[in-house]
Every structure is written in structure tokens, then in C-alpha cells.
């Protein structure tokens, strides 16, 4: 397989690390040397030609090819079987609704939240239980990191350059989770977002850091979900008042109470849409009184509609914990869900 990228003849793995660090090609952590053999293996697994165009970043007109993504996937530690997911994630991020340039160049410091659904989770041994938002397994760790390295090296999203993040958050190393589909009666997130069941899929969202909540003193669905809604209201008071996609991650202990009461993702989204809203006057209570002006009685909802809430079943089996993941900045970037390896709603071939 012919690769077009420049090559370096370096035998010492430590010299490779120094070369990549010196050129700003890493995220600060060591990388796997992207040898021609390893890069070719990723491309062959995905049946992708090196020159295959994944898409064009619209603001600067940068072409993203399969070869460049494969190089960064190897650097992140991906195996060939991980690469089709990386390809799909980047294609989803290039959808206009995601607003890739804004999400990666903003001072707001968001990261790309990635959610895996469908059979691909089992194929890759992606775990959705213990430590779901941390280093839960190899697949989610390296897939999320591959996206960050690709942003750095293909789109030059480096701190202080394109990336203008004031603070950022640890999800900018890797922010990929798998939904724990086997441990719940709820439909997967991809089905919630209108893909067929049993189709492997990724959902990407420009997201802030997770905000962990806890409520282990009730089994009542409304009381449990009020804690999530309260955290969303806090985000509206402290960060951004504008509606957008929020994600809630609900682990087993809280999920079991909701399921036992007959609450599914539709009911959860409807309740939170109703409860996660504030009045502009509340900004005066958190030091933002100067911008309240004459609009104090204006009500703002965290979600423009219940469908904007991403409900994710994931997390370990014990403890009344959950998480709210807020959007980067309202609806300027929209979550995108993309099937892996199949074409949904494509035109049939002409006979």
C-alpha cells in the first residue's frame, strides 16, 4: 500500500518520542510510532484507500484523508479494529451541524464527547460500567485520544494556536464512552436518535466537563431526576443560559429505580425539559446582575425540546451517582449521530 505522508528513518523509540514532542505532534503523552505497516493495517481493516477523502473542514478548507486519520489512530494506540470507528467519528464531526471549527477554536474549552452504541462495543470490548467516564477500557481510551491527536495534527488545533481554550478539561485527552446496553431495558442512544436497532453507531457532542451528582436517598423517579435538573440549572446560572444538547449519564443504581417505575428515556427527557429552566433574574444571585437588565422575568430552558437530551445508560453498579454533561455553548453546535459501516437512507443501486 502506497502512503503519501513523509517518512522518517529512526530506530530508537525514544528518539521517536522526542521528534514528535519537538514538533508539537503529540498531546503531551508518549505515542506509538506510526510505522507504515501499522498505518496500512488500519486502512486495510477499514477497506479504505489512503487517499480516501473523509471530508473537508469548511472554514479553512483542510482535506481530511483516511491516511492522515490512520496515522493519528496508530499514534493514539489504536488497533486496526478501532479504525472504522475513528473514521466514522471524524465524518460525524465534519457535519455542518457540529460546527467543528467553532467547537475546537473557542475559548470555552470544550472536548468532543463520543458515545458508542451497537454491536461494535462488544467487538472492541468497550466497557460501559465501572469508571465509564474514565479509563474504563482500551478501546474508548485510544479512540477518544485518536480524535484529539487528529485535531492537533491535521487541523492544527493546538493550545494557543487554533485552540484558544482558557481552561479546557481532561476530556480533551479522551472523552469516549460506551453505553451499557446489556444492563438496561432502555433503547440505546443511537435508537433514541432514530437509527435502527442493532446498528453500530457513534454520537459526537461538543461538550463541557462532566458534572457528577449524587442522590441515594430516594427511589422516586421525579426526585432522582430533579437532582439532574438542578445541576443543569446550575450550569445555566454559572456558565451558559442558552439551550442546547445536554447529556445525562445514569448508572445502574439510579437507573434501576427509574426502570422499576416504568420510566424510559422519553419520560426522563420530558421531565427534565420541564424542570431544567431558570429566570434571567437568577443571574443576579451569582454575580451576573449587570447583564440581567430589564429581562429578569424571562424564562430560559436548558433544552429547546425533550429530544435535545442525550440519555446514556452507563456507569458502575453501586452508588447513587450520575453525571450531567453540558453543551459547549447552547445550540451553536449540535450533537450528531452516525452509523458505522452502513449507509442509512441511501438510494438503492440502479438496476
Short mmCIF file of C-alpha atoms in Angstrom, two decimals:
data_model
loop_
_atom_site.label_atom_id
_atom_site.label_comp_id
_atom_site.label_asym_id
_atom_site.label_seq_id
_atom_site.Cartn_x
_atom_site.Cartn_y
_atom_site.Cartn_z
CA UNK A 1 0.00 0.00 0.00
CA UNK A 2 1.44 3.36 -1.03
CA UNK A 3 1.32 6.09 1.61
CA UNK A 4 1.87 9.73 0.67
CA UNK A 5 2.97 11.06 4.05
CA UNK A 6 6.58 11.96 4.77
CA UNK A 7 8.62 9.22 6.42
CA UNK A 8 11.47 9.29 8.96
CA UNK A 9 14.15 6.65 9.42
CA UNK A 10 14.50 6.37 13.20
CA UNK A 11 15.38 3.14 15.00
CA UNK A 12 15.26 4.35 18.61
CA UNK A 13 11.73 4.52 20.05
CA UNK A 14 12.81 7.24 22.48
CA UNK A 15 14.17 9.33 19.63
CA UNK A 16 10.75 8.96 18.00
CA UNK A 17 9.13 10.38 21.12
CA UNK A 18 11.45 13.38 21.16
CA UNK A 19 10.91 14.04 17.45
CA UNK A 20 7.14 14.07 17.88
CA UNK A 21 7.25 16.19 21.04
CA UNK A 22 9.67 18.67 19.49
CA UNK A 23 7.37 19.16 16.51
CA UNK A 24 4.19 19.52 18.58
CA UNK A 25 2.69 16.33 17.14
CA UNK A 26 1.53 14.88 20.47
CA UNK A 27 -0.87 15.68 23.28
CA UNK A 28 1.99 15.62 25.78
CA UNK A 29 1.86 11.86 26.30
CA UNK A 30 4.07 9.25 24.61
CA UNK A 31 2.83 7.93 21.27
CA UNK A 32 3.01 4.65 19.37
CA UNK A 33 5.34 5.13 16.38
CA UNK A 34 3.11 5.21 13.26
CA UNK A 35 5.05 2.79 11.07
CA UNK A 36 3.97 2.18 7.51
CA UNK A 37 2.96 -1.37 8.44
CA UNK A 38 0.75 -0.24 11.33
CA UNK A 39 -0.89 2.55 9.34
CA UNK A 40 -1.51 0.26 6.37
CA UNK A 41 -3.07 -2.34 8.67
CA UNK A 42 -5.62 0.21 9.90
CA UNK A 43 -6.51 1.25 6.37
CA UNK A 44 -6.83 -2.35 5.19
CA UNK A 45 -9.09 -3.26 8.12
CA UNK A 46 -11.41 -0.39 7.21
CA UNK A 47 -11.08 -1.15 3.48
CA UNK A 48 -10.07 2.47 3.00
CA UNK A 49 -7.74 3.80 0.34
CA UNK A 50 -5.07 6.10 1.83
CA UNK A 51 -6.32 8.98 -0.32
CA UNK A 52 -9.98 8.43 0.59
CA UNK A 53 -11.48 11.81 1.44
CA UNK A 54 -13.28 11.68 4.78
CA UNK A 55 -14.33 15.30 4.44
CA UNK A 56 -13.19 18.91 4.23
CA UNK A 57 -13.08 21.24 7.22
CA UNK A 58 -15.17 24.11 5.82
CA UNK A 59 -13.61 27.16 7.50
CA UNK A 60 -10.04 26.61 6.33
CA UNK A 61 -10.69 24.12 3.56
CA UNK A 62 -8.45 21.41 5.05
CA UNK A 63 -8.92 17.98 3.47
CA UNK A 64 -9.05 15.05 5.91
CA UNK A 65 -7.89 11.81 4.32
CA UNK A 66 -8.08 8.28 5.65
CA UNK A 67 -4.27 8.06 5.67
CA UNK A 68 -3.86 11.06 7.95
CA UNK A 69 -6.50 9.73 10.33
CA UNK A 70 -4.86 6.30 10.36
CA UNK A 71 -1.50 7.81 11.30
CA UNK A 72 -3.03 9.56 14.29
CA UNK A 73 -5.02 6.47 15.27
CA UNK A 74 -1.83 4.42 15.44
CA UNK A 75 -0.13 7.16 17.44
CA UNK A 76 -3.01 7.06 19.94
CA UNK A 77 -2.63 3.32 20.42
CA UNK A 78 -5.46 2.13 18.18
CA UNK A 79 -5.54 -1.36 16.77
CA UNK A 80 -6.79 -1.85 13.20
CA UNK A 81 -10.22 -2.91 14.52
CA UNK A 82 -10.62 0.51 16.17
CA UNK A 83 -10.04 2.46 12.97
CA UNK A 84 -13.50 2.23 11.35
CA UNK A 85 -14.87 3.94 14.47
CA UNK A 86 -12.30 6.73 14.20
CA UNK A 87 -13.26 7.28 10.54
CA UNK A 88 -16.94 7.50 11.42
CA UNK A 89 -16.38 9.86 14.33
CA UNK A 90 -14.47 12.32 12.19
CA UNK A 91 -17.08 12.13 9.44
CA UNK A 92 -19.74 12.97 12.05
CA UNK A 93 -17.70 15.90 13.34
CA UNK A 94 -17.49 17.31 9.81
CA UNK A 95 -21.27 17.54 9.54
CA UNK A 96 -22.27 21.23 9.36
CA UNK A 97 -24.49 20.96 12.47
CA UNK A 98 -21.49 20.04 14.62
CA UNK A 99 -19.64 23.28 13.80
CA UNK A 100 -16.20 21.72 14.16
CA UNK A 101 -14.13 24.88 13.85
CA UNK A 102 -16.13 26.81 16.44
CA UNK A 103 -16.17 23.94 18.90
CA UNK A 104 -12.41 23.37 18.68
CA UNK A 105 -11.26 27.01 18.47
CA UNK A 106 -13.44 28.54 21.20
CA UNK A 107 -12.15 29.95 24.46
CA UNK A 108 -14.86 27.83 26.14
CA UNK A 109 -12.58 24.79 26.14
CA UNK A 110 -14.97 22.01 25.20
CA UNK A 111 -13.98 18.49 24.16
CA UNK A 112 -15.60 16.04 21.79
CA UNK A 113 -17.82 13.64 23.75
CA UNK A 114 -18.13 10.34 21.88
CA UNK A 115 -20.76 7.68 22.68
CA UNK A 116 -20.53 4.19 21.19
CA UNK A 117 -23.64 2.10 20.54
CA UNK A 118 -24.44 -1.23 18.95
CA UNK A 119 -22.51 -4.45 18.33
CA UNK A 120 -19.21 -2.61 17.81
CA UNK A 121 -18.97 -2.17 21.61
CA UNK A 122 -18.79 -5.94 22.13
CA UNK A 123 -16.41 -6.42 19.20
CA UNK A 124 -14.00 -3.91 20.72
CA UNK A 125 -14.59 -4.92 24.37
CA UNK A 126 -15.66 -1.36 25.12
CA UNK A 127 -16.93 -1.27 28.69
CA UNK A 128 -19.85 0.86 29.83
CA UNK A 129 -19.90 0.02 33.53
CA UNK A 130 -17.16 0.77 36.08
CA UNK A 131 -15.36 4.09 35.53
CA UNK A 132 -17.35 4.71 32.36
CA UNK A 133 -16.22 8.34 32.13
CA UNK A 134 -12.61 7.48 32.97
CA UNK A 135 -10.07 4.88 31.89
CA UNK A 136 -12.62 2.08 31.66
CA UNK A 137 -11.10 0.13 28.76
CA UNK A 138 -8.58 0.22 25.96
CA UNK A 139 -10.97 0.87 23.08
CA UNK A 140 -12.65 4.01 24.42
CA UNK A 141 -9.34 5.41 25.68
CA UNK A 142 -7.48 5.12 22.38
CA UNK A 143 -10.42 6.03 20.13
CA UNK A 144 -11.02 9.25 22.04
CA UNK A 145 -7.32 10.05 22.03
CA UNK A 146 -7.09 9.41 18.28
CA UNK A 147 -9.64 12.15 17.67
CA UNK A 148 -7.68 14.64 19.78
CA UNK A 149 -4.39 13.81 18.03
CA UNK A 150 -6.07 14.14 14.63
CA UNK A 151 -7.40 17.56 15.59
CA UNK A 152 -3.89 18.59 16.63
CA UNK A 153 -2.03 17.24 13.63
CA UNK A 154 -4.49 17.60 10.75
CA UNK A 155 -6.37 20.74 11.76
CA UNK A 156 -3.58 22.28 13.89
CA UNK A 157 -5.86 22.57 16.93
CA UNK A 158 -3.00 23.24 19.34
CA UNK A 159 -3.26 25.17 22.62
CA UNK A 160 -2.51 28.82 21.99
CA UNK A 161 -2.91 28.36 18.24
CA UNK A 162 -6.27 27.35 16.80
CA UNK A 163 -7.27 26.03 20.23
CA UNK A 164 -7.96 29.14 22.31
CA UNK A 165 -9.27 27.32 25.38
CA UNK A 166 -8.94 29.34 28.55
CA UNK A 167 -9.05 26.22 30.75
CA UNK A 168 -10.09 23.13 28.81
CA UNK A 169 -10.76 19.94 30.73
CA UNK A 170 -9.35 16.39 30.93
CA UNK A 171 -11.80 15.16 28.30
CA UNK A 172 -9.52 16.83 25.78
CA UNK A 173 -7.21 13.83 26.13
CA UNK A 174 -10.02 11.34 25.53
CA UNK A 175 -13.79 11.63 26.05
CA UNK A 176 -15.27 8.40 24.71
CA UNK A 177 -17.77 6.15 26.48
CA UNK A 178 -19.76 3.06 25.56
CA UNK A 179 -23.39 2.75 26.55
CA UNK A 180 -24.10 -0.23 28.82
CA UNK A 181 -26.86 -1.60 26.60
CA UNK A 182 -26.91 -5.11 28.06
CA UNK A 183 -27.63 -3.85 31.58
CA UNK A 184 -30.75 -1.84 30.76
CA UNK A 185 -34.17 -2.17 29.19
CA UNK A 186 -33.82 1.29 27.66
CA UNK A 187 -33.28 1.77 23.95
CA UNK A 188 -29.70 2.71 23.04
CA UNK A 189 -28.86 6.35 22.45
CA UNK A 190 -28.49 5.70 18.72
CA UNK A 191 -32.05 4.33 18.59
CA UNK A 192 -33.25 7.28 20.67
CA UNK A 193 -31.74 9.37 17.88
CA UNK A 194 -33.62 7.42 15.19
CA UNK A 195 -31.12 4.86 13.92
CA UNK A 196 -32.29 1.25 13.54
CA UNK A 197 -31.65 -1.20 16.38
CA UNK A 198 -28.52 -3.37 16.16
CA UNK A 199 -26.70 -0.82 14.01
CA UNK A 200 -23.32 0.20 15.37
CA UNK A 201 -23.10 3.96 15.73
CA UNK A 202 -21.26 6.90 17.22
CA UNK A 203 -22.71 10.10 18.62
CA UNK A 204 -20.50 13.17 18.94
CA UNK A 205 -21.25 16.23 21.04
CA UNK A 206 -19.19 19.36 21.72
CA UNK A 207 -19.22 19.14 25.49
CA UNK A 208 -18.04 20.65 28.71
CA UNK A 209 -16.64 18.63 31.58
CA UNK A 210 -18.89 16.10 33.35
CA UNK A 211 -20.61 17.38 36.50
CA UNK A 212 -21.13 14.49 38.91
CA UNK A 213 -24.28 14.36 41.04
CA UNK A 214 -25.46 12.01 43.80
CA UNK A 215 -28.87 11.10 45.18
CA UNK A 216 -29.14 7.79 47.03
CA UNK A 217 -31.88 8.86 49.44
CA UNK A 218 -34.92 8.18 47.28
CA UNK A 219 -36.37 5.75 44.78
CA UNK A 220 -38.87 8.25 43.41
CA UNK A 221 -38.14 9.00 39.71
CA UNK A 222 -39.05 12.67 39.95
CA UNK A 223 -36.84 13.21 42.99
CA UNK A 224 -33.93 11.41 41.31
CA UNK A 225 -34.28 13.40 38.11
CA UNK A 226 -34.73 16.66 39.98
CA UNK A 227 -31.11 16.29 41.08
CA UNK A 228 -30.02 16.07 37.42
CA UNK A 229 -32.24 19.03 36.51
CA UNK A 230 -30.81 21.05 39.40
CA UNK A 231 -27.29 20.51 38.07
CA UNK A 232 -28.42 21.67 34.64
CA UNK A 233 -29.96 24.77 36.21
CA UNK A 234 -26.66 25.40 37.97
CA UNK A 235 -24.84 25.23 34.64
CA UNK A 236 -27.28 27.78 33.22
CA UNK A 237 -26.61 30.10 36.16
CA UNK A 238 -22.84 29.68 36.30
CA UNK A 239 -21.92 29.13 32.65
CA UNK A 240 -24.37 29.49 29.74
CA UNK A 241 -28.07 30.24 29.78
CA UNK A 242 -28.63 29.13 26.20
CA UNK A 243 -30.39 25.85 25.32
CA UNK A 244 -28.56 23.05 23.58
CA UNK A 245 -27.80 19.36 23.75
CA UNK A 246 -27.15 18.14 27.29
CA UNK A 247 -26.18 14.57 28.14
CA UNK A 248 -27.11 12.76 31.33
CA UNK A 249 -25.26 9.60 32.29
CA UNK A 250 -27.33 7.36 34.54
CA UNK A 251 -25.59 4.37 36.20
CA UNK A 252 -27.25 1.19 37.41
CA UNK A 253 -28.39 2.11 40.92
CA UNK A 254 -30.43 5.12 39.85
CA UNK A 255 -31.40 3.51 36.56
CA UNK A 256 -32.95 0.52 38.32
CA UNK A 257 -35.29 2.79 40.31
CA UNK A 258 -36.35 4.58 37.14
CA UNK A 259 -36.89 1.37 35.20
CA UNK A 260 -38.84 -0.22 38.07
CA UNK A 261 -41.22 2.74 37.97
CA UNK A 262 -41.69 2.38 34.23
CA UNK A 263 -39.67 5.45 33.28
CA UNK A 264 -37.81 5.25 29.98
CA UNK A 265 -35.70 7.77 28.11
CA UNK A 266 -38.75 9.55 26.70
CA UNK A 267 -40.24 10.15 30.14
CA UNK A 268 -36.87 11.23 31.54
CA UNK A 269 -36.33 13.76 28.74
CA UNK A 270 -39.86 15.17 29.11
CA UNK A 271 -39.44 15.66 32.87
CA UNK A 272 -36.02 17.29 32.60
CA UNK A 273 -37.18 19.54 29.77
CA UNK A 274 -39.91 20.80 32.10
CA UNK A 275 -37.68 21.22 35.16
CA UNK A 276 -34.30 22.38 33.80
CA UNK A 277 -35.04 26.07 33.30
CA UNK A 278 -34.28 29.33 35.08
CA UNK A 279 -35.26 33.00 35.07
CA UNK A 280 -32.69 35.51 33.95
CA UNK A 281 -33.00 37.33 37.30
CA UNK A 282 -31.27 34.36 38.93
CA UNK A 283 -28.02 35.57 37.40
CA UNK A 284 -28.01 38.37 39.96
CA UNK A 285 -27.56 35.71 42.66
CA UNK A 286 -24.28 34.50 41.14
CA UNK A 287 -22.57 37.79 40.42
CA UNK A 288 -24.02 38.43 36.97
CA UNK A 289 -26.55 41.10 37.87
CA UNK A 290 -25.08 43.54 35.36
CA UNK A 291 -26.48 41.53 32.44
CA UNK A 292 -29.97 40.95 33.84
CA UNK A 293 -31.18 44.42 32.84
CA UNK A 294 -34.94 44.54 32.10
CA UNK A 295 -35.22 40.84 31.23
CA UNK A 296 -35.25 39.41 34.72
CA UNK A 297 -38.59 37.66 34.27
CA UNK A 298 -37.58 35.98 31.00
CA UNK A 299 -37.52 32.20 31.40
CA UNK A 300 -34.88 30.09 29.68
CA UNK A 301 -34.99 26.31 29.21
CA UNK A 302 -31.84 24.17 29.11
CA UNK A 303 -33.40 22.14 26.30
CA UNK A 304 -35.25 23.58 23.32
CA UNK A 305 -37.16 20.28 23.24
CA UNK A 306 -37.00 16.95 25.10
CA UNK A 307 -35.32 15.40 22.04
CA UNK A 308 -32.25 17.52 22.72
CA UNK A 309 -31.39 15.49 25.83
CA UNK A 310 -28.94 12.61 25.33
CA UNK A 311 -29.81 9.95 27.91
CA UNK A 312 -26.94 7.47 28.35
CA UNK A 313 -27.07 4.29 30.41
CA UNK A 314 -23.54 3.81 31.74
CA UNK A 315 -21.59 3.53 34.97
CA UNK A 316 -20.82 1.06 37.73
CA UNK A 317 -23.44 -0.89 39.70
CA UNK A 318 -23.15 0.76 43.11
CA UNK A 319 -23.72 4.27 44.43
CA UNK A 320 -26.46 6.78 43.68
CA UNK A 321 -24.26 8.69 41.26
CA UNK A 322 -24.88 10.21 37.87
CA UNK A 323 -23.45 12.90 35.63
CA UNK A 324 -24.63 15.87 33.64
CA UNK A 325 -22.51 16.80 30.63
CA UNK A 326 -23.33 20.32 29.42
CA UNK A 327 -23.01 21.64 25.89
CA UNK A 328 -20.11 23.80 24.75
CA UNK A 329 -22.30 26.83 24.05
CA UNK A 330 -26.03 26.37 23.63
CA UNK A 331 -27.16 25.28 20.18
CA UNK A 332 -24.20 26.65 18.24
CA UNK A 333 -23.03 23.05 17.90
CA UNK A 334 -25.48 20.16 17.63
CA UNK A 335 -24.89 16.53 18.53
CA UNK A 336 -24.54 14.26 15.51
CA UNK A 337 -25.18 10.50 15.33
CA UNK A 338 -23.59 8.48 12.54
CA UNK A 339 -23.86 4.75 11.73
CA UNK A 340 -20.63 2.76 11.44
CA UNK A 341 -20.06 0.84 8.23
CA UNK A 342 -23.57 1.15 6.81
CA UNK A 343 -25.49 3.75 4.87
CA UNK A 344 -28.89 4.69 6.30
CA UNK A 345 -31.49 6.10 3.87
CA UNK A 346 -29.16 5.69 0.89
CA UNK A 347 -30.67 5.39 -2.56
CA UNK A 348 -30.77 1.77 -3.76
CA UNK A 349 -28.44 0.93 -6.66
CA UNK A 350 -29.97 1.38 -10.08
CA UNK A 351 -30.66 -1.83 -11.95
#
